[in-house]
PDB file of C-alpha atoms in Angstrom:
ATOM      1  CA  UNK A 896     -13.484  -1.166  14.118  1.00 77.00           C
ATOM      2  CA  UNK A 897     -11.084  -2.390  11.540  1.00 87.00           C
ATOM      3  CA  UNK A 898      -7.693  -3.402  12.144  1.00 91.00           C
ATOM      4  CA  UNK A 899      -4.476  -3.795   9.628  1.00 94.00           C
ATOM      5  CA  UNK A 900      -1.275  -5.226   9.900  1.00 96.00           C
ATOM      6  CA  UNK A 901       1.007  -4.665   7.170  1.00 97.00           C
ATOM      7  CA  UNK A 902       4.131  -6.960   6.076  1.00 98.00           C
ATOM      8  CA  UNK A 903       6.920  -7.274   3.633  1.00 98.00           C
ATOM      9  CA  UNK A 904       8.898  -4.900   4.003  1.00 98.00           C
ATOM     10  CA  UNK A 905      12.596  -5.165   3.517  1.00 98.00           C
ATOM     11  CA  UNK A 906      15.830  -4.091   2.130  1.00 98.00           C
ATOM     12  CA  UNK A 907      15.858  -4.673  -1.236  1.00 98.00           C
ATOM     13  CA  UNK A 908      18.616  -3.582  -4.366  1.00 98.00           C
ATOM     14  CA  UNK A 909      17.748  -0.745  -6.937  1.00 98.00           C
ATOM     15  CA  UNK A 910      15.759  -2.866  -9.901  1.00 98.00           C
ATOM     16  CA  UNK A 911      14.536  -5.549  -6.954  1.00 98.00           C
ATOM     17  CA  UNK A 912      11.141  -6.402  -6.619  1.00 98.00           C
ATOM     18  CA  UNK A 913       9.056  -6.492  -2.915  1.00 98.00           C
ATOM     19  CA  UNK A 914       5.357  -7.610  -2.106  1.00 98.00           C
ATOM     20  CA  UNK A 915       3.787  -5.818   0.151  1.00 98.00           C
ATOM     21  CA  UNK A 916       0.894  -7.380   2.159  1.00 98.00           C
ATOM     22  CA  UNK A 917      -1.989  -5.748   4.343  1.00 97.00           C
ATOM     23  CA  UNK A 918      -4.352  -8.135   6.264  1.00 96.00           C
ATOM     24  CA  UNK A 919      -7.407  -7.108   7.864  1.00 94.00           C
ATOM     25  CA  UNK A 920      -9.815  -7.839  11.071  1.00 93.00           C
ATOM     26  CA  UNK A 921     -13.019  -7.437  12.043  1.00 91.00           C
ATOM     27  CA  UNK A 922     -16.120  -6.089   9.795  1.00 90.00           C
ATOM     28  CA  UNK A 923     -14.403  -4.344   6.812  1.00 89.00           C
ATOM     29  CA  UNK A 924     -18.452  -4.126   4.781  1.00 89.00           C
ATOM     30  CA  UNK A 925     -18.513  -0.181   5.312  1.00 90.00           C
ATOM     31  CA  UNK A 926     -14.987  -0.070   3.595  1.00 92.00           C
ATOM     32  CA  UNK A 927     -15.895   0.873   0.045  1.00 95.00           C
ATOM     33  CA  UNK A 928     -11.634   1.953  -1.145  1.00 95.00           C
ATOM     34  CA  UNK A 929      -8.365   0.633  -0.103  1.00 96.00           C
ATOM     35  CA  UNK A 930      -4.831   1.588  -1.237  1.00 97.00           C
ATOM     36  CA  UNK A 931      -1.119   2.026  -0.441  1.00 98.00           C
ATOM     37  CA  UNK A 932      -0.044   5.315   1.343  1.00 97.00           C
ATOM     38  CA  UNK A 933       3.768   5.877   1.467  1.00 98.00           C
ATOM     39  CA  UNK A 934       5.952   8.480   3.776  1.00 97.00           C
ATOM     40  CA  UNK A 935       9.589   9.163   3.655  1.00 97.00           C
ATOM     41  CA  UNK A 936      11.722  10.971   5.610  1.00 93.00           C
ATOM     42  CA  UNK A 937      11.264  15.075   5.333  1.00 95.00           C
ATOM     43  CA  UNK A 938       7.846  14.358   2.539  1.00 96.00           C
ATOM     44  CA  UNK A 939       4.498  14.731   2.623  1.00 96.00           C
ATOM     45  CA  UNK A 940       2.340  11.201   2.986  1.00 95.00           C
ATOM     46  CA  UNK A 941       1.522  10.132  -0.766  1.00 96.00           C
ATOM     47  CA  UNK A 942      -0.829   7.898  -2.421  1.00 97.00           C
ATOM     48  CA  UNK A 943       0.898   5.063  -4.281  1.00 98.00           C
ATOM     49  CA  UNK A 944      -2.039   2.982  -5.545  1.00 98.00           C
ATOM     50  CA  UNK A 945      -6.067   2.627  -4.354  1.00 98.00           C
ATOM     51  CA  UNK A 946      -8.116  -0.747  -5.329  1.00 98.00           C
ATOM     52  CA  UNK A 947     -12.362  -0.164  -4.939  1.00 97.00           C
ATOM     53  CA  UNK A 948     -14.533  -2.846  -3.845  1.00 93.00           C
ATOM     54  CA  UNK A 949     -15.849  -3.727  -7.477  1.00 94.00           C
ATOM     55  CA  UNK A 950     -11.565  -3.999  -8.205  1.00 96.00           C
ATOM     56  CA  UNK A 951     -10.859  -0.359 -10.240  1.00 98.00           C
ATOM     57  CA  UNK A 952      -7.229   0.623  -9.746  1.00 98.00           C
ATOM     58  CA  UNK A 953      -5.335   3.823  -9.870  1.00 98.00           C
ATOM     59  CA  UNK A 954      -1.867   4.682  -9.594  1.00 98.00           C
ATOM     60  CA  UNK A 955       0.293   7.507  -8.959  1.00 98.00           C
ATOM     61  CA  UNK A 956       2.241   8.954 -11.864  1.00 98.00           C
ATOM     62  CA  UNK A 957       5.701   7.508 -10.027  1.00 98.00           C
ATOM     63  CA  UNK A 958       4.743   4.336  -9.310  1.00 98.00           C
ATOM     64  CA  UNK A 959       2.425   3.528 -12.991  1.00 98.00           C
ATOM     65  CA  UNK A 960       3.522   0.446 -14.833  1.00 98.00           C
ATOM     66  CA  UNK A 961       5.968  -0.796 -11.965  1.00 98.00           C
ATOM     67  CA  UNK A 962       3.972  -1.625  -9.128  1.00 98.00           C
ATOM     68  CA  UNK A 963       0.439  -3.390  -9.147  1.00 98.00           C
ATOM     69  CA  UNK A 964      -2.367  -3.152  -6.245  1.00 98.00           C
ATOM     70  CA  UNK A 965      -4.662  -6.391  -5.907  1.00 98.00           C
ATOM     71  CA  UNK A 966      -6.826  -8.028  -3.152  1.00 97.00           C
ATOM     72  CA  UNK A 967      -8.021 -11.224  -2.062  1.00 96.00           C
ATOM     73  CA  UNK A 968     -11.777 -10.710  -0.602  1.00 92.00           C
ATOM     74  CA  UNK A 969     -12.039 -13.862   0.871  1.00 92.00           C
ATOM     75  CA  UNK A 970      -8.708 -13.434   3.125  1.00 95.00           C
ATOM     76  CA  UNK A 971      -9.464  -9.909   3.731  1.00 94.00           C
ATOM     77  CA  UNK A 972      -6.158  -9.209   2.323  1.00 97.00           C
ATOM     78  CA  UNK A 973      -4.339  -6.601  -0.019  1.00 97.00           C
ATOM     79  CA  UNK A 974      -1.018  -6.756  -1.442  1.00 98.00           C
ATOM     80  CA  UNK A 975       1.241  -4.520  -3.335  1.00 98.00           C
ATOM     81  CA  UNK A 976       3.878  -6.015  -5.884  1.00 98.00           C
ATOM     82  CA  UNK A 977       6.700  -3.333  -6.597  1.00 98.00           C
ATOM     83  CA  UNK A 978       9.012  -4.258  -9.350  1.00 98.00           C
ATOM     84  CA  UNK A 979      11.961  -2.096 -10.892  1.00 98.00           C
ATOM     85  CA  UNK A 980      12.131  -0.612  -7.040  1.00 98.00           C
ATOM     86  CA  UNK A 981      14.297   2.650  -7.524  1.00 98.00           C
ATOM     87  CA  UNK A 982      15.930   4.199  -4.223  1.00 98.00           C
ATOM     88  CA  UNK A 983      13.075   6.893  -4.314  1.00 97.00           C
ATOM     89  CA  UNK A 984      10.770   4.179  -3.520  1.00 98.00           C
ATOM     90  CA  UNK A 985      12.359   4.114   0.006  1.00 98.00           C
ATOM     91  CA  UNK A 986       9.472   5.231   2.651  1.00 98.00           C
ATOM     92  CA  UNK A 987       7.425   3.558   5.413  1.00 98.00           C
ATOM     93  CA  UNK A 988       4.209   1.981   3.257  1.00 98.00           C
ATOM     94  CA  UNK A 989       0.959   2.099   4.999  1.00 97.00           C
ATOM     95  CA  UNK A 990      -2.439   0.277   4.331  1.00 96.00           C
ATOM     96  CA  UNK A 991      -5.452   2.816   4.117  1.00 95.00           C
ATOM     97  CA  UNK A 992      -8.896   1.151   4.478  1.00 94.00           C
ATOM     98  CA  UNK A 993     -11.376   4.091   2.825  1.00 91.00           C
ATOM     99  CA  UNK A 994     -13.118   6.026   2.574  1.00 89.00           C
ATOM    100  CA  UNK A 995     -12.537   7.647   5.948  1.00 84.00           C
ATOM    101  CA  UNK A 996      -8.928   7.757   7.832  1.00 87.00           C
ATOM    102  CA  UNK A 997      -9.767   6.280  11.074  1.00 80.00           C
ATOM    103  CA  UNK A 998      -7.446   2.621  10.183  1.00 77.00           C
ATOM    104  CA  UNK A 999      -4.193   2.462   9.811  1.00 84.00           C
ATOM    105  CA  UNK A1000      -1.618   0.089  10.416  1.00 88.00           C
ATOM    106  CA  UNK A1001       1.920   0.655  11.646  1.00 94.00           C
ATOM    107  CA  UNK A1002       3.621   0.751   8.412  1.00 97.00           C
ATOM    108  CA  UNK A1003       6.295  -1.492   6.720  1.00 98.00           C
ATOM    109  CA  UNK A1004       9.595   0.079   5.671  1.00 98.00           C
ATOM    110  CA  UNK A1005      11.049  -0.445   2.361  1.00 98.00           C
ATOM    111  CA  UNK A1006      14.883   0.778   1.839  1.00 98.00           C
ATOM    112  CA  UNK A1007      16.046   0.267  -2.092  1.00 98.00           C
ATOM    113  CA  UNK A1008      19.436   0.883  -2.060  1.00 98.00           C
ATOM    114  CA  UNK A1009      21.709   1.850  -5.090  1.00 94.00           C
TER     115      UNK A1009
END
């Protein structure tokens, strides 16, 4: 089975930037999507961004034209770059390895504060 650890994570200003990385372990062929879940305090879990295997990205409406989702195959690695962070952008980030929900990692926090 597949194994994340996510990192980079941090306190950051309102209008600072973060980068977000997710390495993986073990066999990760039958993983055919990957992407950035996020959870704060009191909401529901929400999809920030999703990268497939052949490298199509989407975004969620909040996070479009601010952050940008990108992997490197070779190191089994994903990253998120989040720029113009906003205090809304506060929640624990978690790696999702697709398309089933049996990986996660432990999360990374990110606090923006205004």
């Amino acid at each position: 089975q597949v194994q994340v650890a996510e990192s980079g994570g941090g306190l950051v200003q309102a209008g600072g930037s973060l980068r977000l990385s997710c390495a993986a372990s073990g066999s990760i062929l039958s993983i055919t999507i990957m992407g950035w879940y996020r959870q704060a305090p009191g909401k529901q879990r929400e999809l920030v961004a999703s990268i497939t295997r052949s490298g199509s990205t989407n975004y969620a409406d909040s996070v479009k034209g601010r952050f940008t989702i990108s992997k490197d195959n070779a190191k089994k690695t994903m990253y998120l770059e989040m720029n113009s962070l906003k205090p809304e952008d506060t929640a624990v980030y978690y790696c999702w390895l697709g398309p089933f929900f049996s990986s996660w990692g432990q999360g990374t926090q990110v606090t923006v504060s205004s």
